[in-house]
């Protein structure tokens, strides 16, 4: 199962990074979201994978590591705030610059395409 | 804390005088003078202990692990400088009162001067070298402010910039040198460093450290070849020059040499570097000074020359030479400060400082002229004045050294030559200005200055005379104390006297005086010769090199920073790839020793869905809506994974955040193009696939390596103490609100800031409401579906009840402020979706900013509350109460903290979504195409 888990994390990182390297804002935002899933899963797994050992006292014999969980919990919320900020920035950028290219301007090739 | 108060008082003075804009000129001056007087009185009060040979120390640990402390130290050398800095500082401020015109801002000058005074006091009194360095840089910065006081003049700005560049650059070298010293000794404490001479000089890095420290000292003290900034710093108001270039700024470098003398001196390298630099500077600057037509220019080069003399004395490395150096520090400060002040008067009363115009001033201002002439005679080294005594000692010491082996006789000869030039320029100062015919078209009719403007000069000139005539009476105590501090032991037997009999030093003095007068009378030929030389302009060399450096770095910056986010990210990912991937190749085995767990069907299906979602997002990323839905699949599977792997709190958070995120992104998609154009070239796509797969492989491998190894965690502590110490059984929640509550407080603050940032970004958004989707289909007319509206309304109380329940149980069962806050927010967002924000605005007037603020305030106050019980910030408290009918319940202060978290999350989430939603509601009805 560890192998499967690590593969999932690796795949999420791959997809996230690929999307972040795209030229338009929206895929970049999706890529960031994906990458933050991967990072959260990665950090969470530093407490190792445990089945049926939720860290609620009195509900199990042994407990999963609660510390990474607490850290990831706030990371999820902060991640949301970050995603929200970036996406609003993308909207504002498009409103001010007139396009949604991450470099702030259409490349010359696309300008002609956009007009057509 | 007496020592701390000395710099602190002058800093308070700086702040006080900066607020004195409404006061009259006399009141401002009086107010500014209060604190340095108190500081001086304080210094005098504690001085008997220092004179008795004690070293006073005070320190407070700051970050002990890094060797950082706030430490002050007062020994003889420091005391001497404290007296000079405060004493001459007071005189300069008094003088500046009469020097400044009505137009000049007095509070500005005074507060800068006092800031500078603080920095100087800090340098001389620091007992930690890093602290010393901070004050050192503060002198660079405050002198920049002082030199550029008349910021409307281009020469003032340029001069200030040059001074800052040279001394600031030297400061960086000094920092490196001090860090090396600290590294060698193992402590940044000055006491420790000064006692580690053998250790430092045996170390392989001694040479490097010495050169770096000397670079700092030489740039500050304007030693050749770094001297060129000082003449340009003369663009400052004259009181500033009088202060900076007599007793303080330039003496800081000398102070540094003297301070580290016990630890660094005594080697051949020290002799060569310090001695020869001093000698070159002494000679070169004394020669150049003669040719300056500007009075302040002459004094500037004379200052450089005298600093060279002191440097040379410290480089001679005999004990008596050190005493002479300390003595000359005092003497130079007194006569040079008074000369600068006299120059200021002449400039003030005639409107020029050009010696070709200034002639015959004796007739107009005999009193000032007398004072200036006495001071200039001290500078030249005329008997009965203090300059004579230290110059005699200097001449004597040049005779007793073996610096240059068999060529050591050169040093006394060159010293005499420099002495002759110093007599020549002093003679020029006296004769050219006060005699030598009539003035030539002066801008003003000269006359004596206001009475009190002369008082500071009178005091200083009186000092020159008294020290010159009765040296042992006046100066002996401070001189021997300061010298023994420099030498790091007892001061040697020395004898300061007017008359040592006919000896070689006296002969050298005689030759210097006669030679100087001869040079002066024959100056016409020298001036002609000098004019025939090609002009060597250090300023132009400096300006050119600065220009070239700036051009070079601009070129580099535009090459690196070309404005392409794609490229930055690509480069960053490549760096991540290399730095994270490299160690993997050095690891023997990827898989660790932990027994692997079986893959069951549920996990397999979940993983498959997650992978499909992730790949689907990439494949369909040109159709944004589809890729967004695919991302939501991934998010959902992540929350399922959290559930599966024993993290119910995470699963709940992920689920609720997922809902909010997807709603937000859908809303955002309304403002963005629906499709991403295909514009990446195939090569680009291939490259990006390569980079991203490589990173994925590396991160996946690291993850695998990590989770297959046994766990060694600090969490046992949390599990053991959650119930007993935090009063809750849900360990994750107890960590959040109790053990690591401070982290959580930071996190909700970030959340609030992000929400406020979004609020600001959406203000005055230029609208571009699309009239139809990308296929050209118009948006639906019925904006709010009836069914959803009615269901959502009845759902609201239920949802709020659920969130309340989740909130309350959070301490003991999965739940808590974060999750409950998100559920509440979702319930409200549903209302927005079902009814539109105008409908909500009619019914609810909520200021989300205030909600966020109150949430953070509640959390903060809960933390502060523990102070009332004498506990550290955020210490939690809980107890059990028996309440009739309800039964035994637990109350914990952590609940109040969690309430703050809850309110902040609700406020921030709703603010983000409602702000964006409101933009659509406010949109004008006309259609705007894109």
PDB file of C-alpha atoms in Angstrom, chain A residues 70 73-78 80, chain B residues 649 653 657 732-738 740-752 755 803 806-807 810-811 815-825 848 850-863 874 893-910:
ATOM      1  CA  UNK A  70      -2.713  18.969  13.105  1.00  0.00           C
ATOM      2  CA  UNK A  73      -5.247  20.616   8.960  1.00  0.00           C
ATOM      3  CA  UNK A  74      -4.155  24.212   9.129  1.00  0.00           C
ATOM      4  CA  UNK A  75      -2.238  23.740   5.886  1.00  0.00           C
ATOM      5  CA  UNK A  76      -5.469  22.800   4.143  1.00  0.00           C
ATOM      6  CA  UNK A  77      -7.183  25.954   5.325  1.00  0.00           C
ATOM      7  CA  UNK A  78      -4.218  28.157   4.490  1.00  0.00           C
ATOM      8  CA  UNK A  80      -7.546  27.428   0.451  1.00  0.00           C
TER       9      UNK A  80
ATOM     10  CA  UNK B 649     -10.449  15.720  11.335  1.00  0.00           C
ATOM     11  CA  UNK B 653     -11.640  19.755   6.764  1.00  0.00           C
ATOM     12  CA  UNK B 657     -12.622  23.148   1.981  1.00  0.00           C
ATOM     13  CA  UNK B 732      -5.393  16.717  16.890  1.00  0.00           C
ATOM     14  CA  UNK B 733      -7.723  19.401  18.157  1.00  0.00           C
ATOM     15  CA  UNK B 734      -5.879  19.722  21.447  1.00  0.00           C
ATOM     16  CA  UNK B 735      -2.638  20.250  19.508  1.00  0.00           C
ATOM     17  CA  UNK B 736      -4.301  22.929  17.408  1.00  0.00           C
ATOM     18  CA  UNK B 737      -5.888  24.952  20.177  1.00  0.00           C
ATOM     19  CA  UNK B 738      -3.539  24.188  23.022  1.00  0.00           C
ATOM     20  CA  UNK B 740       0.559  24.602  19.293  1.00  0.00           C
ATOM     21  CA  UNK B 741      -2.013  27.331  19.747  1.00  0.00           C
ATOM     22  CA  UNK B 742       0.463  30.004  18.789  1.00  0.00           C
ATOM     23  CA  UNK B 743       0.845  28.426  15.335  1.00  0.00           C
ATOM     24  CA  UNK B 744      -2.892  28.383  14.934  1.00  0.00           C
ATOM     25  CA  UNK B 745      -3.126  32.011  15.946  1.00  0.00           C
ATOM     26  CA  UNK B 746      -0.611  32.822  13.221  1.00  0.00           C
ATOM     27  CA  UNK B 747      -2.559  30.773  10.728  1.00  0.00           C
ATOM     28  CA  UNK B 748      -5.916  32.404  11.294  1.00  0.00           C
ATOM     29  CA  UNK B 749      -4.157  35.752  11.036  1.00  0.00           C
ATOM     30  CA  UNK B 750      -2.809  34.743   7.634  1.00  0.00           C
ATOM     31  CA  UNK B 751      -6.283  33.646   6.644  1.00  0.00           C
ATOM     32  CA  UNK B 752      -7.665  37.023   7.666  1.00  0.00           C
ATOM     33  CA  UNK B 755      -9.301  37.613   2.837  1.00  0.00           C
ATOM     34  CA  UNK B 803     -21.831  23.202  12.752  1.00  0.00           C
ATOM     35  CA  UNK B 806     -19.260  19.938  15.418  1.00  0.00           C
ATOM     36  CA  UNK B 807     -17.764  22.969  17.092  1.00  0.00           C
ATOM     37  CA  UNK B 810     -14.275  19.307  18.680  1.00  0.00           C
ATOM     38  CA  UNK B 811     -12.198  19.048  21.803  1.00  0.00           C
ATOM     39  CA  UNK B 815     -14.542  18.506  14.746  1.00  0.00           C
ATOM     40  CA  UNK B 816     -13.536  21.904  16.066  1.00  0.00           C
ATOM     41  CA  UNK B 817     -13.379  25.530  15.045  1.00  0.00           C
ATOM     42  CA  UNK B 818     -11.897  25.118  11.581  1.00  0.00           C
ATOM     43  CA  UNK B 819     -14.391  22.508  10.433  1.00  0.00           C
ATOM     44  CA  UNK B 820     -17.401  24.110  12.101  1.00  0.00           C
ATOM     45  CA  UNK B 821     -16.438  27.456  10.602  1.00  0.00           C
ATOM     46  CA  UNK B 822     -16.259  25.974   7.127  1.00  0.00           C
ATOM     47  CA  UNK B 823     -19.653  24.252   7.529  1.00  0.00           C
ATOM     48  CA  UNK B 824     -21.259  27.501   8.643  1.00  0.00           C
ATOM     49  CA  UNK B 825     -19.657  29.306   5.748  1.00  0.00           C
ATOM     50  CA  UNK B 848     -17.062  40.569   7.294  1.00  0.00           C
ATOM     51  CA  UNK B 850     -15.215  43.209  11.547  1.00  0.00           C
ATOM     52  CA  UNK B 851     -16.035  39.527  11.951  1.00  0.00           C
ATOM     53  CA  UNK B 852     -12.516  38.540  10.963  1.00  0.00           C
ATOM     54  CA  UNK B 853     -11.054  41.138  13.282  1.00  0.00           C
ATOM     55  CA  UNK B 854     -13.215  40.056  16.205  1.00  0.00           C
ATOM     56  CA  UNK B 855     -12.311  36.391  15.625  1.00  0.00           C
ATOM     57  CA  UNK B 856      -8.613  37.103  15.747  1.00  0.00           C
ATOM     58  CA  UNK B 857      -9.164  39.410  18.707  1.00  0.00           C
ATOM     59  CA  UNK B 858     -10.976  36.688  20.660  1.00  0.00           C
ATOM     60  CA  UNK B 859      -8.186  34.208  20.027  1.00  0.00           C
ATOM     61  CA  UNK B 860      -5.569  36.787  20.940  1.00  0.00           C
ATOM     62  CA  UNK B 861      -7.370  37.858  24.117  1.00  0.00           C
ATOM     63  CA  UNK B 862      -7.705  34.235  25.199  1.00  0.00           C
ATOM     64  CA  UNK B 863      -3.955  34.005  24.918  1.00  0.00           C
ATOM     65  CA  UNK B 874      -1.822  31.019  25.547  1.00  0.00           C
ATOM     66  CA  UNK B 893     -10.222  28.250  27.868  1.00  0.00           C
ATOM     67  CA  UNK B 894      -9.247  26.437  24.677  1.00  0.00           C
ATOM     68  CA  UNK B 895     -12.920  26.571  23.711  1.00  0.00           C
ATOM     69  CA  UNK B 896     -12.779  30.359  23.648  1.00  0.00           C
ATOM     70  CA  UNK B 897      -9.672  30.154  21.489  1.00  0.00           C
ATOM     71  CA  UNK B 898     -11.451  27.740  19.162  1.00  0.00           C
ATOM     72  CA  UNK B 899     -14.351  30.178  19.007  1.00  0.00           C
ATOM     73  CA  UNK B 900     -11.928  32.788  17.720  1.00  0.00           C
ATOM     74  CA  UNK B 901     -10.745  30.319  15.087  1.00  0.00           C
ATOM     75  CA  UNK B 902     -14.352  29.544  14.152  1.00  0.00           C
ATOM     76  CA  UNK B 903     -15.344  33.191  13.749  1.00  0.00           C
ATOM     77  CA  UNK B 904     -12.253  34.010  11.722  1.00  0.00           C
ATOM     78  CA  UNK B 905     -12.807  31.078   9.367  1.00  0.00           C
ATOM     79  CA  UNK B 906     -16.460  31.997   8.843  1.00  0.00           C
ATOM     80  CA  UNK B 907     -15.616  35.651   8.268  1.00  0.00           C
ATOM     81  CA  UNK B 908     -12.700  35.027   5.934  1.00  0.00           C
ATOM     82  CA  UNK B 909     -14.410  32.373   3.824  1.00  0.00           C
ATOM     83  CA  UNK B 910     -17.578  34.359   3.423  1.00  0.00           C
TER      84      UNK B 910
END
